[in-house]
Amino acid sequence: MSDAHSLDTLIEALRRLPGVGAKSASRMAFHLLQHDRNGAQVLSRALQDAVLQVHHCSRCNTFTEAELCEVCRDPQRDASKLAVVETPADQAALERTGAFRGYYFVLMGRLSPLDGVGPRDIGLHQLVARATDGHVSEVIVATNFTAEGEATAHVIAEALRSRGLTVTRLARGVPAGSELEYVDLGTIAHALVDRR
Amino acid sequence: MSDAHSLDTLIEALRRLPGVGAKSASRMAFHLLQHDRNGAQVLSRALQDAVLQVHHCSRCNTFTEAELCEVCRDPQRDASKLAVVETPADQAALERTGAFRGYYFVLMGRLSPLDGVGPRDIGLHQLVARATDGHVSEVIVATNFTAEGEATAHVIAEALRSRGLTVTRLARGVPAGSELEYVDLGTIAHALVDRR
């Protein structure tokens, strides 16, 4: 682009962010240098701090700065229920419902053979060890309802059922507040099959 | 989100990037911490280096690490022609054509009264000083063909014509390689008016 070598390096570094291509990276770099140099320094320090301090909860695998995360440290929860989610964002969505008071296991990903993500990468071994701790009786598989999330749920259910655990899946059906006319047919078909 | 305070701080910092909302920022932070911690450190250092080393060319206002940028240092160029562009990316696009051998002035923005960006913020005073150096005879206004770019071009043209300079604008018309049937009507109308 120019003889500003450190600008080119910054644009390259920004391209490593997911969803950021060459043009977005240039726009971000120009914006920071032109309008928000303080923001650039704040981001630089935040990256450094997060890399140094954030690691995985030794029990549920989510991000934390402590040995155990806040949820795993809470003794008031129902130790017989364990929800398996793909990401901390999914866990946060479940928490916001207020409808689940058990513990979690966060896969930090999903099975995706085409991208080289296998059972080892989503911590299946660690999940099996967590679920067979003697307290857990039901594992609620709350992976996403995408093709990859469904495949992940299948592999997890196989591994845990063979060890005598009850494995359930979040219900599929018509979203709250929706009109049938505007719901896609696959969802209605699932809601018919799973009617109660 | 969690008790990982430095993770929350990182997500907040990433939201300062243009075009990045809460969900994108979370995804970026999770990606870096889960899959690319080296990338996070590279980005942290790149931000720090760029803030320390990149400043504005004292002649054309683009980003550079030197006193004068590479283009302004080049004595082979045609000092009678000055192209005015909005961003270094626009300058790079003009350079890639190989059709312009004059010098540049980079506004580093555009007039946008609604966002509080006035003539002072785009360096109009500095541009007038640059264009009246005694060598420049023609200023080619190559701001974007958006509403804000056109308004910027108008203000620049007014300021420079009153000082006796020839001010031209990039031609509007039908893009190379396009079929008339698929070109928008406004563009065809402009091409008719500006026919030659």
JSON list of C-alpha atoms in Angstrom, two decimals, chain B:
[
{"chain": "B", "resi": 1, "resn": "MET", "atom": "CA", "xyz": [-20.60, -12.94, 30.07]},
{"chain": "B", "resi": 2, "resn": "SER", "atom": "CA", "xyz": [-18.38, -14.66, 32.63]},
{"chain": "B", "resi": 3, "resn": "ASP", "atom": "CA", "xyz": [-15.90, -14.06, 35.40]},
{"chain": "B", "resi": 4, "resn": "ALA", "atom": "CA", "xyz": [-13.17, -13.65, 32.81]},
{"chain": "B", "resi": 5, "resn": "HIS", "atom": "CA", "xyz": [-12.87, -9.89, 33.21]},
{"chain": "B", "resi": 6, "resn": "SER", "atom": "CA", "xyz": [-10.06, -9.53, 30.67]},
{"chain": "B", "resi": 7, "resn": "LEU", "atom": "CA", "xyz": [-12.22, -11.37, 28.11]},
{"chain": "B", "resi": 8, "resn": "ASP", "atom": "CA", "xyz": [-15.05, -8.85, 28.59]},
{"chain": "B", "resi": 9, "resn": "THR", "atom": "CA", "xyz": [-12.53, -6.02, 28.26]},
{"chain": "B", "resi": 10, "resn": "LEU", "atom": "CA", "xyz": [-11.22, -7.54, 25.02]},
{"chain": "B", "resi": 11, "resn": "ILE", "atom": "CA", "xyz": [-14.76, -7.83, 23.60]},
{"chain": "B", "resi": 12, "resn": "GLU", "atom": "CA", "xyz": [-15.43, -4.18, 24.48]},
{"chain": "B", "resi": 13, "resn": "ALA", "atom": "CA", "xyz": [-12.16, -3.12, 22.82]},
{"chain": "B", "resi": 14, "resn": "LEU", "atom": "CA", "xyz": [-12.94, -5.07, 19.64]},
{"chain": "B", "resi": 15, "resn": "ARG", "atom": "CA", "xyz": [-16.32, -3.32, 19.39]},
{"chain": "B", "resi": 16, "resn": "ARG", "atom": "CA", "xyz": [-14.46, -0.06, 18.75]},
{"chain": "B", "resi": 17, "resn": "LEU", "atom": "CA", "xyz": [-13.46, -1.42, 15.33]},
{"chain": "B", "resi": 18, "resn": "PRO", "atom": "CA", "xyz": [-15.72, -0.10, 12.53]},
{"chain": "B", "resi": 19, "resn": "GLY", "atom": "CA", "xyz": [-18.44, -2.55, 11.51]},
{"chain": "B", "resi": 20, "resn": "VAL", "atom": "CA", "xyz": [-17.97, -4.79, 14.55]},
{"chain": "B", "resi": 21, "resn": "GLY", "atom": "CA", "xyz": [-20.98, -5.26, 16.85]},
{"chain": "B", "resi": 22, "resn": "ALA", "atom": "CA", "xyz": [-21.39, -7.22, 20.07]},
{"chain": "B", "resi": 23, "resn": "LYS", "atom": "CA", "xyz": [-21.76, -10.64, 18.43]},
{"chain": "B", "resi": 24, "resn": "SER", "atom": "CA", "xyz": [-18.88, -10.20, 16.00]},
{"chain": "B", "resi": 25, "resn": "ALA", "atom": "CA", "xyz": [-16.66, -8.95, 18.83]},
{"chain": "B", "resi": 26, "resn": "SER", "atom": "CA", "xyz": [-17.46, -12.03, 20.94]},
{"chain": "B", "resi": 27, "resn": "ARG", "atom": "CA", "xyz": [-16.78, -14.33, 18.00]},
{"chain": "B", "resi": 28, "resn": "MET", "atom": "CA", "xyz": [-13.45, -12.61, 17.33]},
{"chain": "B", "resi": 29, "resn": "ALA", "atom": "CA", "xyz": [-12.39, -12.82, 20.98]},
{"chain": "B", "resi": 30, "resn": "PHE", "atom": "CA", "xyz": [-13.38, -16.50, 21.29]},
{"chain": "B", "resi": 31, "resn": "HIS", "atom": "CA", "xyz": [-11.60, -17.32, 18.03]},
{"chain": "B", "resi": 32, "resn": "LEU", "atom": "CA", "xyz": [-8.36, -15.63, 19.10]},
{"chain": "B", "resi": 33, "resn": "LEU", "atom": "CA", "xyz": [-8.33, -17.21, 22.57]},
{"chain": "B", "resi": 34, "resn": "GLN", "atom": "CA", "xyz": [-9.40, -20.65, 21.39]},
{"chain": "B", "resi": 35, "resn": "HIS", "atom": "CA", "xyz": [-7.59, -21.02, 18.06]},
{"chain": "B", "resi": 36, "resn": "ASP", "atom": "CA", "xyz": [-5.08, -18.21, 17.47]},
{"chain": "B", "resi": 37, "resn": "ARG", "atom": "CA", "xyz": [-3.38, -16.89, 20.61]},
{"chain": "B", "resi": 38, "resn": "ASN", "atom": "CA", "xyz": [-0.30, -16.19, 18.55]},
{"chain": "B", "resi": 39, "resn": "GLY", "atom": "CA", "xyz": [-2.48, -14.10, 16.22]},
{"chain": "B", "resi": 40, "resn": "ALA", "atom": "CA", "xyz": [-3.71, -12.10, 19.22]},
{"chain": "B", "resi": 41, "resn": "GLN", "atom": "CA", "xyz": [-0.14, -11.32, 20.25]},
{"chain": "B", "resi": 42, "resn": "VAL", "atom": "CA", "xyz": [0.86, -10.43, 16.70]},
{"chain": "B", "resi": 43, "resn": "LEU", "atom": "CA", "xyz": [-2.13, -8.06, 16.47]},
{"chain": "B", "resi": 44, "resn": "SER", "atom": "CA", "xyz": [-1.35, -6.52, 19.85]},
{"chain": "B", "resi": 45, "resn": "ARG", "atom": "CA", "xyz": [2.21, -5.72, 18.80]},
{"chain": "B", "resi": 46, "resn": "ALA", "atom": "CA", "xyz": [1.12, -4.51, 15.34]},
{"chain": "B", "resi": 47, "resn": "LEU", "atom": "CA", "xyz": [-1.32, -2.04, 16.92]},
{"chain": "B", "resi": 48, "resn": "GLN", "atom": "CA", "xyz": [1.34, -0.74, 19.28]},
{"chain": "B", "resi": 49, "resn": "ASP", "atom": "CA", "xyz": [3.92, -0.36, 16.50]},
{"chain": "B", "resi": 50, "resn": "ALA", "atom": "CA", "xyz": [1.52, 1.35, 14.10]},
{"chain": "B", "resi": 51, "resn": "VAL", "atom": "CA", "xyz": [0.37, 3.88, 16.71]},
{"chain": "B", "resi": 52, "resn": "LEU", "atom": "CA", "xyz": [3.98, 4.71, 17.55]},
{"chain": "B", "resi": 53, "resn": "GLN", "atom": "CA", "xyz": [5.36, 4.89, 14.02]},
{"chain": "B", "resi": 54, "resn": "VAL", "atom": "CA", "xyz": [2.64, 5.90, 11.56]},
{"chain": "B", "resi": 55, "resn": "HIS", "atom": "CA", "xyz": [1.91, 9.59, 11.12]},
{"chain": "B", "resi": 56, "resn": "HIS", "atom": "CA", "xyz": [0.85, 11.87, 8.28]},
{"chain": "B", "resi": 57, "resn": "CYS", "atom": "CA", "xyz": [2.99, 12.89, 5.31]},
{"chain": "B", "resi": 58, "resn": "SER", "atom": "CA", "xyz": [3.70, 16.59, 5.79]},
{"chain": "B", "resi": 59, "resn": "ARG", "atom": "CA", "xyz": [2.95, 17.27, 2.10]},
{"chain": "B", "resi": 60, "resn": "CYS", "atom": "CA", "xyz": [0.08, 14.99, 1.01]},
{"chain": "B", "resi": 61, "resn": "ASN", "atom": "CA", "xyz": [-1.39, 13.97, 4.39]},
{"chain": "B", "resi": 62, "resn": "THR", "atom": "CA", "xyz": [-1.33, 10.19, 3.73]},
{"chain": "B", "resi": 63, "resn": "PHE", "atom": "CA", "xyz": [0.02, 7.69, 6.26]},
{"chain": "B", "resi": 64, "resn": "THR", "atom": "CA", "xyz": [3.78, 7.28, 6.31]},
{"chain": "B", "resi": 65, "resn": "GLU", "atom": "CA", "xyz": [6.60, 6.51, 8.71]},
{"chain": "B", "resi": 66, "resn": "ALA", "atom": "CA", "xyz": [8.89, 9.11, 7.13]},
{"chain": "B", "resi": 67, "resn": "GLU", "atom": "CA", "xyz": [8.61, 12.90, 6.99]},
{"chain": "B", "resi": 68, "resn": "LEU", "atom": "CA", "xyz": [7.49, 12.66, 3.34]},
{"chain": "B", "resi": 69, "resn": "CYS", "atom": "CA", "xyz": [5.75, 9.60, 1.86]},
{"chain": "B", "resi": 70, "resn": "GLU", "atom": "CA", "xyz": [7.20, 7.55, -0.98]},
{"chain": "B", "resi": 71, "resn": "VAL", "atom": "CA", "xyz": [5.10, 9.28, -3.65]},
{"chain": "B", "resi": 72, "resn": "CYS", "atom": "CA", "xyz": [5.94, 12.81, -2.48]},
{"chain": "B", "resi": 73, "resn": "ARG", "atom": "CA", "xyz": [9.65, 11.89, -2.38]},
{"chain": "B", "resi": 74, "resn": "ASP", "atom": "CA", "xyz": [9.57, 10.77, -6.04]},
{"chain": "B", "resi": 75, "resn": "PRO", "atom": "CA", "xyz": [11.10, 13.59, -8.18]},
{"chain": "B", "resi": 76, "resn": "GLN", "atom": "CA", "xyz": [10.04, 11.89, -11.46]},
{"chain": "B", "resi": 77, "resn": "ARG", "atom": "CA", "xyz": [6.40, 12.83, -11.11]},
{"chain": "B", "resi": 78, "resn": "ASP", "atom": "CA", "xyz": [4.51, 15.62, -12.84]},
{"chain": "B", "resi": 79, "resn": "ALA", "atom": "CA", "xyz": [4.40, 18.48, -10.31]},
{"chain": "B", "resi": 80, "resn": "SER", "atom": "CA", "xyz": [1.73, 20.35, -12.32]},
{"chain": "B", "resi": 81, "resn": "LYS", "atom": "CA", "xyz": [-0.97, 17.75, -11.53]},
{"chain": "B", "resi": 82, "resn": "LEU", "atom": "CA", "xyz": [-2.46, 17.08, -8.10]},
{"chain": "B", "resi": 83, "resn": "ALA", "atom": "CA", "xyz": [-5.14, 14.41, -7.51]},
{"chain": "B", "resi": 84, "resn": "VAL", "atom": "CA", "xyz": [-7.33, 14.77, -4.43]},
{"chain": "B", "resi": 85, "resn": "VAL", "atom": "CA", "xyz": [-8.59, 11.46, -2.97]},
{"chain": "B", "resi": 86, "resn": "GLU", "atom": "CA", "xyz": [-10.51, 10.51, 0.16]},
{"chain": "B", "resi": 87, "resn": "THR", "atom": "CA", "xyz": [-8.36, 7.66, 1.49]},
{"chain": "B", "resi": 88, "resn": "PRO", "atom": "CA", "xyz": [-5.01, 5.89, 0.92]},
{"chain": "B", "resi": 89, "resn": "ALA", "atom": "CA", "xyz": [-7.06, 2.99, -0.54]},
{"chain": "B", "resi": 90, "resn": "ASP", "atom": "CA", "xyz": [-8.46, 5.34, -3.20]},
{"chain": "B", "resi": 91, "resn": "GLN", "atom": "CA", "xyz": [-4.94, 6.57, -3.93]},
{"chain": "B", "resi": 92, "resn": "ALA", "atom": "CA", "xyz": [-3.78, 2.95, -4.31]},
{"chain": "B", "resi": 93, "resn": "ALA", "atom": "CA", "xyz": [-6.62, 2.31, -6.79]},
{"chain": "B", "resi": 94, "resn": "LEU", "atom": "CA", "xyz": [-5.55, 5.30, -8.91]},
{"chain": "B", "resi": 95, "resn": "GLU", "atom": "CA", "xyz": [-1.90, 4.20, -8.73]},
{"chain": "B", "resi": 96, "resn": "ARG", "atom": "CA", "xyz": [-2.77, 0.70, -9.94]},
{"chain": "B", "resi": 97, "resn": "THR", "atom": "CA", "xyz": [-4.26, 2.15, -13.13]},
{"chain": "B", "resi": 98, "resn": "GLY", "atom": "CA", "xyz": [-0.83, 3.49, -14.09]},
{"chain": "B", "resi": 99, "resn": "ALA", "atom": "CA", "xyz": [-2.69, 6.37, -15.81]},
{"chain": "B", "resi": 100, "resn": "PHE", "atom": "CA", "xyz": [-1.73, 9.14, -13.41]},
{"chain": "B", "resi": 101, "resn": "ARG", "atom": "CA", "xyz": [1.83, 10.35, -12.82]},
{"chain": "B", "resi": 102, "resn": "GLY", "atom": "CA", "xyz": [1.18, 13.48, -10.76]},
{"chain": "B", "resi": 103, "resn": "TYR", "atom": "CA", "xyz": [1.15, 13.94, -7.00]},
{"chain": "B", "resi": 104, "resn": "TYR", "atom": "CA", "xyz": [-1.67, 13.36, -4.51]},
{"chain": "B", "resi": 105, "resn": "PHE", "atom": "CA", "xyz": [-3.42, 14.96, -1.61]},
{"chain": "B", "resi": 106, "resn": "VAL", "atom": "CA", "xyz": [-5.23, 12.55, 0.71]},
{"chain": "B", "resi": 107, "resn": "LEU", "atom": "CA", "xyz": [-8.17, 14.06, 2.62]},
{"chain": "B", "resi": 108, "resn": "MET", "atom": "CA", "xyz": [-8.34, 11.12, 5.06]},
{"chain": "B", "resi": 109, "resn": "GLY", "atom": "CA", "xyz": [-12.11, 11.45, 5.04]},
{"chain": "B", "resi": 110, "resn": "ARG", "atom": "CA", "xyz": [-14.95, 13.34, 3.41]},
{"chain": "B", "resi": 111, "resn": "LEU", "atom": "CA", "xyz": [-17.23, 16.19, 4.35]},
{"chain": "B", "resi": 112, "resn": "SER", "atom": "CA", "xyz": [-20.08, 14.83, 6.42]},
{"chain": "B", "resi": 113, "resn": "PRO", "atom": "CA", "xyz": [-21.86, 17.60, 8.34]},
{"chain": "B", "resi": 114, "resn": "LEU", "atom": "CA", "xyz": [-24.26, 15.11, 9.97]},
{"chain": "B", "resi": 115, "resn": "ASP", "atom": "CA", "xyz": [-21.27, 13.32, 11.53]},
{"chain": "B", "resi": 116, "resn": "GLY", "atom": "CA", "xyz": [-19.64, 16.62, 12.47]},
{"chain": "B", "resi": 117, "resn": "VAL", "atom": "CA", "xyz": [-16.93, 16.35, 9.78]},
{"chain": "B", "resi": 118, "resn": "GLY", "atom": "CA", "xyz": [-16.32, 19.86, 8.45]},
{"chain": "B", "resi": 119, "resn": "PRO", "atom": "CA", "xyz": [-13.77, 21.47, 6.09]},
{"chain": "B", "resi": 120, "resn": "ARG", "atom": "CA", "xyz": [-11.19, 21.69, 8.88]},
{"chain": "B", "resi": 121, "resn": "ASP", "atom": "CA", "xyz": [-11.33, 17.90, 9.51]},
{"chain": "B", "resi": 122, "resn": "ILE", "atom": "CA", "xyz": [-10.50, 17.04, 5.91]},
{"chain": "B", "resi": 123, "resn": "GLY", "atom": "CA", "xyz": [-7.56, 19.45, 5.85]},
{"chain": "B", "resi": 124, "resn": "LEU", "atom": "CA", "xyz": [-9.03, 21.90, 3.33]},
{"chain": "B", "resi": 125, "resn": "HIS", "atom": "CA", "xyz": [-6.65, 24.63, 4.51]},
{"chain": "B", "resi": 126, "resn": "GLN", "atom": "CA", "xyz": [-3.66, 22.30, 4.07]},
{"chain": "B", "resi": 127, "resn": "LEU", "atom": "CA", "xyz": [-4.93, 21.29, 0.60]},
{"chain": "B", "resi": 128, "resn": "VAL", "atom": "CA", "xyz": [-5.22, 24.93, -0.51]},
{"chain": "B", "resi": 129, "resn": "ALA", "atom": "CA", "xyz": [-1.67, 25.59, 0.71]},
{"chain": "B", "resi": 130, "resn": "ARG", "atom": "CA", "xyz": [-0.42, 22.48, -1.14]},
{"chain": "B", "resi": 131, "resn": "ALA", "atom": "CA", "xyz": [-2.26, 23.36, -4.39]},
{"chain": "B", "resi": 132, "resn": "THR", "atom": "CA", "xyz": [-1.01, 26.95, -4.45]},
{"chain": "B", "resi": 133, "resn": "ASP", "atom": "CA", "xyz": [2.69, 26.03, -4.19]},
{"chain": "B", "resi": 134, "resn": "GLY", "atom": "CA", "xyz": [3.35, 27.56, -7.61]},
{"chain": "B", "resi": 135, "resn": "HIS", "atom": "CA", "xyz": [3.95, 24.23, -9.41]},
{"chain": "B", "resi": 136, "resn": "VAL", "atom": "CA", "xyz": [0.41, 22.83, -9.46]},
{"chain": "B", "resi": 137, "resn": "SER", "atom": "CA", "xyz": [-1.71, 23.99, -12.40]},
{"chain": "B", "resi": 138, "resn": "GLU", "atom": "CA", "xyz": [-4.50, 21.37, -12.41]},
{"chain": "B", "resi": 139, "resn": "VAL", "atom": "CA", "xyz": [-6.23, 19.74, -9.46]},
{"chain": "B", "resi": 140, "resn": "ILE", "atom": "CA", "xyz": [-8.09, 16.51, -10.31]},
{"chain": "B", "resi": 141, "resn": "VAL", "atom": "CA", "xyz": [-10.79, 15.92, -7.70]},
{"chain": "B", "resi": 142, "resn": "ALA", "atom": "CA", "xyz": [-11.09, 12.13, -7.35]},
{"chain": "B", "resi": 143, "resn": "THR", "atom": "CA", "xyz": [-13.37, 11.89, -4.35]},
{"chain": "B", "resi": 144, "resn": "ASN", "atom": "CA", "xyz": [-15.98, 9.12, -4.43]},
{"chain": "B", "resi": 145, "resn": "PHE", "atom": "CA", "xyz": [-19.18, 9.49, -6.48]},
{"chain": "B", "resi": 146, "resn": "THR", "atom": "CA", "xyz": [-21.34, 9.26, -3.36]},
{"chain": "B", "resi": 147, "resn": "ALA", "atom": "CA", "xyz": [-23.45, 12.11, -1.99]},
{"chain": "B", "resi": 148, "resn": "GLU", "atom": "CA", "xyz": [-20.76, 12.99, 0.55]},
{"chain": "B", "resi": 149, "resn": "GLY", "atom": "CA", "xyz": [-17.95, 12.62, -1.98]},
{"chain": "B", "resi": 150, "resn": "GLU", "atom": "CA", "xyz": [-19.76, 14.92, -4.43]},
{"chain": "B", "resi": 151, "resn": "ALA", "atom": "CA", "xyz": [-20.36, 17.54, -1.74]},
{"chain": "B", "resi": 152, "resn": "THR", "atom": "CA", "xyz": [-16.68, 17.36, -0.79]},
{"chain": "B", "resi": 153, "resn": "ALA", "atom": "CA", "xyz": [-15.68, 17.76, -4.44]},
{"chain": "B", "resi": 154, "resn": "HIS", "atom": "CA", "xyz": [-17.93, 20.82, -4.74]},
{"chain": "B", "resi": 155, "resn": "VAL", "atom": "CA", "xyz": [-16.43, 22.56, -1.69]},
{"chain": "B", "resi": 156, "resn": "ILE", "atom": "CA", "xyz": [-12.87, 21.79, -2.82]},
{"chain": "B", "resi": 157, "resn": "ALA", "atom": "CA", "xyz": [-13.56, 23.04, -6.36]},
{"chain": "B", "resi": 158, "resn": "GLU", "atom": "CA", "xyz": [-15.03, 26.31, -5.03]},
{"chain": "B", "resi": 159, "resn": "ALA", "atom": "CA", "xyz": [-12.03, 26.93, -2.78]},
{"chain": "B", "resi": 160, "resn": "LEU", "atom": "CA", "xyz": [-9.43, 26.21, -5.48]},
{"chain": "B", "resi": 161, "resn": "ARG", "atom": "CA", "xyz": [-11.12, 27.88, -8.48]},
{"chain": "B", "resi": 162, "resn": "SER", "atom": "CA", "xyz": [-11.30, 31.13, -6.53]},
{"chain": "B", "resi": 163, "resn": "ARG", "atom": "CA", "xyz": [-7.49, 30.96, -6.36]},
{"chain": "B", "resi": 164, "resn": "GLY", "atom": "CA", "xyz": [-7.16, 30.65, -10.14]},
{"chain": "B", "resi": 165, "resn": "LEU", "atom": "CA", "xyz": [-6.47, 26.90, -10.35]},
{"chain": "B", "resi": 166, "resn": "THR", "atom": "CA", "xyz": [-7.94, 24.59, -13.01]},
{"chain": "B", "resi": 167, "resn": "VAL", "atom": "CA", "xyz": [-10.12, 22.05, -11.18]},
{"chain": "B", "resi": 168, "resn": "THR", "atom": "CA", "xyz": [-11.32, 18.89, -12.95]},
{"chain": "B", "resi": 169, "resn": "ARG", "atom": "CA", "xyz": [-13.33, 15.87, -11.80]},
{"chain": "B", "resi": 170, "resn": "LEU", "atom": "CA", "xyz": [-13.01, 12.20, -12.81]},
{"chain": "B", "resi": 171, "resn": "ALA", "atom": "CA", "xyz": [-15.43, 11.48, -15.67]},
{"chain": "B", "resi": 172, "resn": "ARG", "atom": "CA", "xyz": [-18.76, 9.89, -14.82]},
{"chain": "B", "resi": 173, "resn": "GLY", "atom": "CA", "xyz": [-20.05, 7.31, -17.28]},
{"chain": "B", "resi": 174, "resn": "VAL", "atom": "CA", "xyz": [-20.61, 3.70, -18.20]},
{"chain": "B", "resi": 175, "resn": "PRO", "atom": "CA", "xyz": [-18.06, 1.34, -16.57]},
{"chain": "B", "resi": 176, "resn": "ALA", "atom": "CA", "xyz": [-15.67, -0.49, -18.92]},
{"chain": "B", "resi": 177, "resn": "GLY", "atom": "CA", "xyz": [-16.95, -3.92, -19.95]},
{"chain": "B", "resi": 178, "resn": "SER", "atom": "CA", "xyz": [-20.57, -3.29, -19.01]},
{"chain": "B", "resi": 179, "resn": "GLU", "atom": "CA", "xyz": [-23.71, -3.85, -21.10]},
{"chain": "B", "resi": 180, "resn": "LEU", "atom": "CA", "xyz": [-26.05, -0.85, -21.25]},
{"chain": "B", "resi": 181, "resn": "GLU", "atom": "CA", "xyz": [-29.07, -3.01, -20.41]},
{"chain": "B", "resi": 182, "resn": "TYR", "atom": "CA", "xyz": [-27.65, -3.69, -16.95]},
{"chain": "B", "resi": 183, "resn": "VAL", "atom": "CA", "xyz": [-26.27, -0.23, -16.13]},
{"chain": "B", "resi": 184, "resn": "ASP", "atom": "CA", "xyz": [-28.39, 1.90, -13.76]},
{"chain": "B", "resi": 185, "resn": "LEU", "atom": "CA", "xyz": [-30.32, 4.75, -15.36]},
{"chain": "B", "resi": 186, "resn": "GLY", "atom": "CA", "xyz": [-28.57, 7.54, -13.43]},
{"chain": "B", "resi": 187, "resn": "THR", "atom": "CA", "xyz": [-25.22, 6.41, -14.79]},
{"chain": "B", "resi": 188, "resn": "ILE", "atom": "CA", "xyz": [-26.53, 6.28, -18.38]},
{"chain": "B", "resi": 189, "resn": "ALA", "atom": "CA", "xyz": [-28.06, 9.74, -17.98]},
{"chain": "B", "resi": 190, "resn": "HIS", "atom": "CA", "xyz": [-24.72, 11.13, -16.79]},
{"chain": "B", "resi": 191, "resn": "ALA", "atom": "CA", "xyz": [-22.92, 9.40, -19.67]},
{"chain": "B", "resi": 192, "resn": "LEU", "atom": "CA", "xyz": [-25.34, 11.03, -22.13]},
{"chain": "B", "resi": 193, "resn": "VAL", "atom": "CA", "xyz": [-24.83, 14.51, -20.68]},
{"chain": "B", "resi": 194, "resn": "ASP", "atom": "CA", "xyz": [-21.04, 14.08, -20.58]},
{"chain": "B", "resi": 195, "resn": "ARG", "atom": "CA", "xyz": [-20.82, 12.46, -24.06]},
{"chain": "B", "resi": 196, "resn": "ARG", "atom": "CA", "xyz": [-17.82, 13.40, -26.17]}
]
